[in-house]
């Protein structure tokens, strides 16, 4: 993963504009804090100095005139700074809309409690890709992300690429992102959505267009045929277990859509929306006791005899 999740490490044009606005607000806020601190210290030490010198107080009219000038200058400066921030915010909003209408790829992202369903739109239904928790995009291509939620309010946020956009049940929002260099960038739900809100993450993988096209073609393929007896036995275990009530594996009779599509499970880097990495050990722990990893998750415990469990793991490991 490139760097870490941060709006101060932009990897796209919109994130760059947001970063500049953040630094402008930070700089002006620091200036105001410094000015107020200096004025406060000056007033404190000036008052002590007058007491030490036993100076005669100035006439009230002179003090009021001077105070009026100071207050007037402070008000004028405040108005100027607020106008600068307002203008900068407006200009940034305009720049963030520059990519609207120029999208070359549309992806539907559905926020569930607690995982992300990702559907790539295409004019031909047979060429539509469905995956989970890992969004692949080509570098330098504006991508329109259409956002919906079937349960509660979520918020789609990839700090390195753009700001936040909410997913509202019964409504549809959209955001356009673009990456200007390859990398893997972490996204996060930014709206409290329940017990496992903290473990509702996803990855955005930005890659050269030819690499993205190759990935897309691999995702279109059905699950490959198991290459050994144990994996074939694992497929049978999967198809006769409760797994088929929630999951789909293209190329088999499993066609449920309640949970993530598992056709290319092992091509992904994370499991359970970022709760654990996608390794054999973590996959085994997730199947055996999902509540131990992600309490409140809607995946039930899969109780299997050890030989069946190992065969199921062997089969799932083939889903690349």
GROMACS .gro file of C-alpha atoms in nm, residues 4-319:
model
  316
    4UNK     CA    1  -0.103   0.562   0.438
    5UNK     CA    2  -0.458   0.690   0.444
    6UNK     CA    3  -0.424   1.067   0.452
    7UNK     CA    4  -0.577   1.370   0.282
    8UNK     CA    5  -0.231   1.528   0.305
    9UNK     CA    6  -0.083   1.272   0.065
   10UNK     CA    7  -0.291   1.336  -0.248
   11UNK     CA    8  -0.279   1.088  -0.534
   12UNK     CA    9  -0.539   1.251  -0.758
   13UNK     CA   10  -0.637   1.597  -0.885
   14UNK     CA   11  -0.935   1.642  -0.652
   15UNK     CA   12  -0.736   1.537  -0.347
   16UNK     CA   13  -0.465   1.786  -0.446
   17UNK     CA   14  -0.716   2.073  -0.444
   18UNK     CA   15  -0.849   1.960  -0.107
   19UNK     CA   16  -0.496   1.943   0.036
   20UNK     CA   17  -0.424   2.299  -0.076
   21UNK     CA   18  -0.743   2.418   0.089
   22UNK     CA   19  -0.652   2.236   0.411
   23UNK     CA   20  -0.311   2.403   0.421
   24UNK     CA   21  -0.465   2.744   0.349
   25UNK     CA   22  -0.714   2.705   0.636
   26UNK     CA   23  -0.437   2.575   0.861
   27UNK     CA   24  -0.204   2.862   0.775
   28UNK     CA   25  -0.466   3.132   0.831
   29UNK     CA   26  -0.584   2.969   1.154
   30UNK     CA   27  -0.225   2.951   1.280
   31UNK     CA   28  -0.175   3.318   1.191
   32UNK     CA   29  -0.490   3.420   1.381
   33UNK     CA   30  -0.389   3.211   1.684
   34UNK     CA   31  -0.042   3.364   1.682
   35UNK     CA   32  -0.181   3.718   1.647
   36UNK     CA   33  -0.428   3.672   1.933
   37UNK     CA   34  -0.157   3.521   2.154
   38UNK     CA   35   0.083   3.806   2.082
   39UNK     CA   36  -0.190   4.065   2.152
   40UNK     CA   37  -0.278   3.894   2.479
   41UNK     CA   38   0.084   3.879   2.596
   42UNK     CA   39   0.142   4.241   2.490
   43UNK     CA   40  -0.162   4.354   2.692
   44UNK     CA   41  -0.050   4.161   3.000
   45UNK     CA   42   0.309   4.287   2.998
   46UNK     CA   43   0.205   4.641   2.899
   47UNK     CA   44  -0.023   4.662   3.202
   48UNK     CA   45   0.254   4.537   3.433
   49UNK     CA   46   0.496   4.791   3.285
   50UNK     CA   47   0.257   5.076   3.357
   51UNK     CA   48   0.216   4.962   3.714
   52UNK     CA   49   0.592   4.940   3.761
   53UNK     CA   50   0.645   5.291   3.626
   54UNK     CA   51   0.346   5.432   3.817
   55UNK     CA   52   0.250   5.603   3.495
   56UNK     CA   53  -0.039   5.840   3.484
   57UNK     CA   54  -0.340   5.689   3.306
   58UNK     CA   55  -0.411   5.837   2.966
   59UNK     CA   56  -0.723   6.046   2.914
   60UNK     CA   57  -1.033   5.830   2.857
   61UNK     CA   58  -1.097   5.991   2.515
   62UNK     CA   59  -0.749   5.898   2.391
   63UNK     CA   60  -0.776   5.543   2.521
   64UNK     CA   61  -1.118   5.495   2.361
   65UNK     CA   62  -0.997   5.635   2.029
   66UNK     CA   63  -0.696   5.406   2.027
   67UNK     CA   64  -0.905   5.105   2.130
   68UNK     CA   65  -1.153   5.186   1.855
   69UNK     CA   66  -0.878   5.189   1.594
   70UNK     CA   67  -0.741   4.855   1.716
   71UNK     CA   68  -1.086   4.691   1.720
   72UNK     CA   69  -1.170   4.835   1.378
   73UNK     CA   70  -0.845   4.704   1.229
   74UNK     CA   71  -0.908   4.360   1.384
   75UNK     CA   72  -1.263   4.350   1.243
   76UNK     CA   73  -1.141   4.456   0.898
   77UNK     CA   74  -0.869   4.192   0.901
   78UNK     CA   75  -1.122   3.928   1.010
   79UNK     CA   76  -1.353   4.020   0.722
   80UNK     CA   77  -1.065   3.999   0.475
   81UNK     CA   78  -0.952   3.659   0.604
   82UNK     CA   79  -1.307   3.521   0.599
   83UNK     CA   80  -1.349   3.646   0.244
   84UNK     CA   81  -1.023   3.475   0.143
   85UNK     CA   82  -1.140   3.146   0.297
   86UNK     CA   83  -1.484   3.178   0.136
   87UNK     CA   84  -1.334   3.247  -0.205
   88UNK     CA   85  -1.087   2.959  -0.170
   89UNK     CA   86  -1.365   2.718  -0.066
   90UNK     CA   87  -1.581   2.822  -0.360
   91UNK     CA   88  -1.290   2.788  -0.604
   92UNK     CA   89  -1.204   2.444  -0.466
   93UNK     CA   90  -1.565   2.328  -0.505
   94UNK     CA   91  -1.560   2.441  -0.866
   95UNK     CA   92  -1.236   2.254  -0.932
   96UNK     CA   93  -1.373   1.937  -0.771
   97UNK     CA   94  -1.650   1.940  -1.031
   98UNK     CA   95  -1.408   1.964  -1.324
   99UNK     CA   96  -1.428   1.589  -1.390
  100UNK     CA   97  -1.808   1.574  -1.383
  101UNK     CA   98  -1.946   1.467  -1.719
  102UNK     CA   99  -1.610   1.337  -1.841
  103UNK     CA  100  -1.623   0.996  -1.670
  104UNK     CA  101  -1.507   0.701  -1.878
  105UNK     CA  102  -1.605   0.430  -1.630
  106UNK     CA  103  -1.905   0.389  -1.399
  107UNK     CA  104  -1.900   0.176  -1.085
  108UNK     CA  105  -2.193   0.113  -0.850
  109UNK     CA  106  -2.086   0.087  -0.486
  110UNK     CA  107  -2.339  -0.046  -0.235
  111UNK     CA  108  -2.264  -0.004   0.134
  112UNK     CA  109  -2.382  -0.291   0.355
  113UNK     CA  110  -2.343  -0.356   0.727
  114UNK     CA  111  -2.045  -0.409   0.710
  115UNK     CA  112  -1.891  -0.456   0.368
  116UNK     CA  113  -1.878  -0.291   0.026
  117UNK     CA  114  -2.038  -0.441  -0.283
  118UNK     CA  115  -1.877  -0.318  -0.605
  119UNK     CA  116  -2.048  -0.355  -0.944
  120UNK     CA  117  -1.888  -0.237  -1.268
  121UNK     CA  118  -2.146  -0.108  -1.515
  122UNK     CA  119  -2.131  -0.220  -1.878
  123UNK     CA  120  -2.364  -0.204  -2.175
  124UNK     CA  121  -2.339  -0.581  -2.215
  125UNK     CA  122  -2.475  -0.763  -1.908
  126UNK     CA  123  -2.231  -1.051  -1.963
  127UNK     CA  124  -1.940  -0.810  -1.914
  128UNK     CA  125  -2.050  -0.668  -1.581
  129UNK     CA  126  -1.809  -0.745  -1.297
  130UNK     CA  127  -1.912  -0.787  -0.933
  131UNK     CA  128  -1.658  -0.789  -0.651
  132UNK     CA  129  -1.630  -0.677  -0.290
  133UNK     CA  130  -1.418  -0.444  -0.076
  134UNK     CA  131  -1.159  -0.379  -0.349
  135UNK     CA  132  -1.215  -0.121  -0.620
  136UNK     CA  133  -0.981  -0.131  -0.921
  137UNK     CA  134  -0.952   0.179  -1.139
  138UNK     CA  135  -0.726   0.273  -1.432
  139UNK     CA  136  -0.477   0.554  -1.370
  140UNK     CA  137  -0.563   0.885  -1.535
  141UNK     CA  138  -0.926   0.790  -1.603
  142UNK     CA  139  -1.216   0.972  -1.431
  143UNK     CA  140  -1.439   0.712  -1.264
  144UNK     CA  141  -1.796   0.786  -1.162
  145UNK     CA  142  -1.889   0.612  -0.835
  146UNK     CA  143  -2.265   0.578  -0.786
  147UNK     CA  144  -2.346   0.519  -0.422
  148UNK     CA  145  -2.644   0.350  -0.257
  149UNK     CA  146  -2.721   0.175   0.071
  150UNK     CA  147  -2.991  -0.083   0.157
  151UNK     CA  148  -2.967  -0.044   0.535
  152UNK     CA  149  -2.821   0.266   0.710
  153UNK     CA  150  -2.626   0.578   0.617
  154UNK     CA  151  -2.266   0.508   0.520
  155UNK     CA  152  -2.002   0.744   0.380
  156UNK     CA  153  -1.755   0.667   0.102
  157UNK     CA  154  -1.414   0.827   0.169
  158UNK     CA  155  -1.076   0.773   0.006
  159UNK     CA  156  -0.869   1.059   0.155
  160UNK     CA  157  -0.583   1.019  -0.094
  161UNK     CA  158  -0.823   1.063  -0.387
  162UNK     CA  159  -1.121   1.276  -0.285
  163UNK     CA  160  -1.348   1.397  -0.007
  164UNK     CA  161  -1.647   1.221   0.146
  165UNK     CA  162  -1.982   1.132  -0.009
  166UNK     CA  163  -2.272   0.981   0.185
  167UNK     CA  164  -2.471   0.671   0.092
  168UNK     CA  165  -2.834   0.735   0.184
  169UNK     CA  166  -3.093   0.454   0.202
  170UNK     CA  167  -3.361   0.507  -0.061
  171UNK     CA  168  -3.149   0.760  -0.249
  172UNK     CA  169  -2.850   0.769  -0.480
  173UNK     CA  170  -2.541   0.989  -0.466
  174UNK     CA  171  -2.237   1.003  -0.691
  175UNK     CA  172  -1.876   1.107  -0.672
  176UNK     CA  173  -1.605   1.114  -0.938
  177UNK     CA  174  -1.252   1.004  -0.853
  178UNK     CA  175  -0.930   0.991  -1.050
  179UNK     CA  176  -0.585   0.864  -0.957
  180UNK     CA  177  -0.286   1.026  -1.123
  181UNK     CA  178  -0.039   0.755  -1.025
  182UNK     CA  179  -0.051   0.381  -0.957
  183UNK     CA  180  -0.094   0.264  -0.602
  184UNK     CA  181  -0.324   0.104  -0.347
  185UNK     CA  182  -0.517   0.354  -0.138
  186UNK     CA  183  -0.725   0.276   0.168
  187UNK     CA  184  -1.084   0.392   0.190
  188UNK     CA  185  -1.309   0.399   0.492
  189UNK     CA  186  -1.673   0.446   0.587
  190UNK     CA  187  -1.677   0.794   0.743
  191UNK     CA  188  -2.030   0.783   0.889
  192UNK     CA  189  -2.100   0.579   1.203
  193UNK     CA  190  -2.303   0.286   1.074
  194UNK     CA  191  -2.316   0.043   1.365
  195UNK     CA  192  -2.106  -0.190   1.575
  196UNK     CA  193  -1.842  -0.267   1.311
  197UNK     CA  194  -1.812   0.081   1.160
  198UNK     CA  195  -1.438   0.081   1.234
  199UNK     CA  196  -1.398  -0.237   1.027
  200UNK     CA  197  -1.576  -0.114   0.717
  201UNK     CA  198  -1.277  -0.037   0.501
  202UNK     CA  199  -1.197  -0.097   0.136
  203UNK     CA  200  -0.905  -0.061  -0.102
  204UNK     CA  201  -0.879   0.139  -0.423
  205UNK     CA  202  -0.621  -0.015  -0.654
  206UNK     CA  203  -0.510   0.232  -0.921
  207UNK     CA  204  -0.314   0.066  -1.200
  208UNK     CA  205  -0.208   0.135  -1.560
  209UNK     CA  206  -0.493   0.095  -1.806
  210UNK     CA  207  -0.355  -0.221  -1.964
  211UNK     CA  208  -0.315  -0.380  -1.619
  212UNK     CA  209  -0.669  -0.279  -1.529
  213UNK     CA  210  -0.802  -0.427  -1.854
  214UNK     CA  211  -0.625  -0.756  -1.780
  215UNK     CA  212  -0.767  -0.761  -1.426
  216UNK     CA  213  -1.115  -0.691  -1.563
  217UNK     CA  214  -1.093  -0.980  -1.808
  218UNK     CA  215  -0.986  -1.216  -1.529
  219UNK     CA  216  -1.282  -1.105  -1.318
  220UNK     CA  217  -1.520  -1.191  -1.604
  221UNK     CA  218  -1.409  -1.553  -1.606
  222UNK     CA  219  -1.599  -1.810  -1.399
  223UNK     CA  220  -1.428  -1.991  -1.115
  224UNK     CA  221  -1.167  -2.227  -1.252
  225UNK     CA  222  -1.201  -2.602  -1.219
  226UNK     CA  223  -1.034  -2.740  -0.901
  227UNK     CA  224  -0.701  -2.901  -0.983
  228UNK     CA  225  -0.693  -3.181  -0.725
  229UNK     CA  226  -0.920  -3.417  -0.536
  230UNK     CA  227  -0.914  -3.222  -0.211
  231UNK     CA  228  -1.020  -2.899  -0.383
  232UNK     CA  229  -1.294  -3.084  -0.573
  233UNK     CA  230  -1.416  -3.227  -0.245
  234UNK     CA  231  -1.406  -2.874  -0.101
  235UNK     CA  232  -1.631  -2.752  -0.380
  236UNK     CA  233  -1.884  -3.021  -0.292
  237UNK     CA  234  -1.861  -2.921   0.074
  238UNK     CA  235  -1.928  -2.559  -0.022
  239UNK     CA  236  -2.227  -2.647  -0.243
  240UNK     CA  237  -2.399  -2.860   0.022
  241UNK     CA  238  -2.331  -2.622   0.312
  242UNK     CA  239  -2.513  -2.308   0.423
  243UNK     CA  240  -2.255  -2.101   0.228
  244UNK     CA  241  -2.475  -2.118  -0.084
  245UNK     CA  242  -2.752  -1.932   0.100
  246UNK     CA  243  -2.548  -1.610   0.093
  247UNK     CA  244  -2.267  -1.636  -0.161
  248UNK     CA  245  -2.225  -1.679  -0.534
  249UNK     CA  246  -1.947  -1.852  -0.724
  250UNK     CA  247  -1.988  -1.819  -1.098
  251UNK     CA  248  -1.942  -2.150  -1.275
  252UNK     CA  249  -2.121  -2.337  -0.995
  253UNK     CA  250  -2.481  -2.365  -0.879
  254UNK     CA  251  -2.414  -2.116  -0.596
  255UNK     CA  252  -2.595  -1.798  -0.703
  256UNK     CA  253  -2.699  -1.612  -0.386
  257UNK     CA  254  -2.634  -1.238  -0.360
  258UNK     CA  255  -2.682  -1.168   0.011
  259UNK     CA  256  -2.308  -1.179   0.082
  260UNK     CA  257  -1.998  -1.102  -0.124
  261UNK     CA  258  -1.939  -1.275  -0.457
  262UNK     CA  259  -1.661  -1.530  -0.397
  263UNK     CA  260  -1.578  -1.617  -0.759
  264UNK     CA  261  -1.235  -1.450  -0.736
  265UNK     CA  262  -1.199  -1.435  -0.359
  266UNK     CA  263  -0.822  -1.494  -0.352
  267UNK     CA  264  -0.751  -1.212  -0.595
  268UNK     CA  265  -0.837  -0.967  -0.314
  269UNK     CA  266  -0.602  -0.836  -0.048
  270UNK     CA  267  -0.842  -0.815   0.247
  271UNK     CA  268  -1.122  -1.013   0.411
  272UNK     CA  269  -1.426  -0.890   0.607
  273UNK     CA  270  -1.393  -0.534   0.473
  274UNK     CA  271  -1.041  -0.488   0.601
  275UNK     CA  272  -1.076  -0.667   0.935
  276UNK     CA  273  -0.800  -0.913   0.839
  277UNK     CA  274  -0.568  -0.972   0.541
  278UNK     CA  275  -0.667  -1.236   0.286
  279UNK     CA  276  -0.440  -1.521   0.395
  280UNK     CA  277  -0.522  -1.890   0.442
  281UNK     CA  278  -0.495  -1.865   0.821
  282UNK     CA  279  -0.720  -1.561   0.845
  283UNK     CA  280  -0.966  -1.716   0.601
  284UNK     CA  281  -0.983  -2.028   0.820
  285UNK     CA  282  -1.042  -1.816   1.131
  286UNK     CA  283  -1.308  -1.612   0.953
  287UNK     CA  284  -1.501  -1.921   0.841
  288UNK     CA  285  -1.469  -2.096   1.179
  289UNK     CA  286  -1.567  -1.799   1.396
  290UNK     CA  287  -1.659  -1.476   1.216
  291UNK     CA  288  -1.799  -1.327   1.537
  292UNK     CA  289  -1.458  -1.364   1.698
  293UNK     CA  290  -1.309  -1.139   1.430
  294UNK     CA  291  -1.601  -0.907   1.362
  295UNK     CA  292  -1.872  -0.919   1.634
  296UNK     CA  293  -2.212  -0.841   1.490
  297UNK     CA  294  -2.124  -0.951   1.137
  298UNK     CA  295  -2.408  -1.130   0.963
  299UNK     CA  296  -2.197  -1.429   0.864
  300UNK     CA  297  -2.280  -1.731   1.084
  301UNK     CA  298  -2.033  -1.985   1.217
  302UNK     CA  299  -1.969  -2.268   0.971
  303UNK     CA  300  -1.936  -2.588   1.174
  304UNK     CA  301  -1.767  -2.861   0.967
  305UNK     CA  302  -1.571  -3.176   1.047
  306UNK     CA  303  -1.195  -3.109   1.019
  307UNK     CA  304  -1.148  -3.302   0.690
  308UNK     CA  305  -1.436  -3.110   0.527
  309UNK     CA  306  -1.306  -2.782   0.669
  310UNK     CA  307  -0.958  -2.836   0.522
  311UNK     CA  308  -1.110  -2.940   0.188
  312UNK     CA  309  -1.325  -2.623   0.184
  313UNK     CA  310  -1.016  -2.411   0.249
  314UNK     CA  311  -0.831  -2.587  -0.032
  315UNK     CA  312  -1.116  -2.507  -0.271
  316UNK     CA  313  -1.146  -2.144  -0.166
  317UNK     CA  314  -0.771  -2.104  -0.217
  318UNK     CA  315  -0.824  -2.185  -0.587
  319UNK     CA  316  -1.063  -1.892  -0.638
   0.00000   0.00000   0.00000
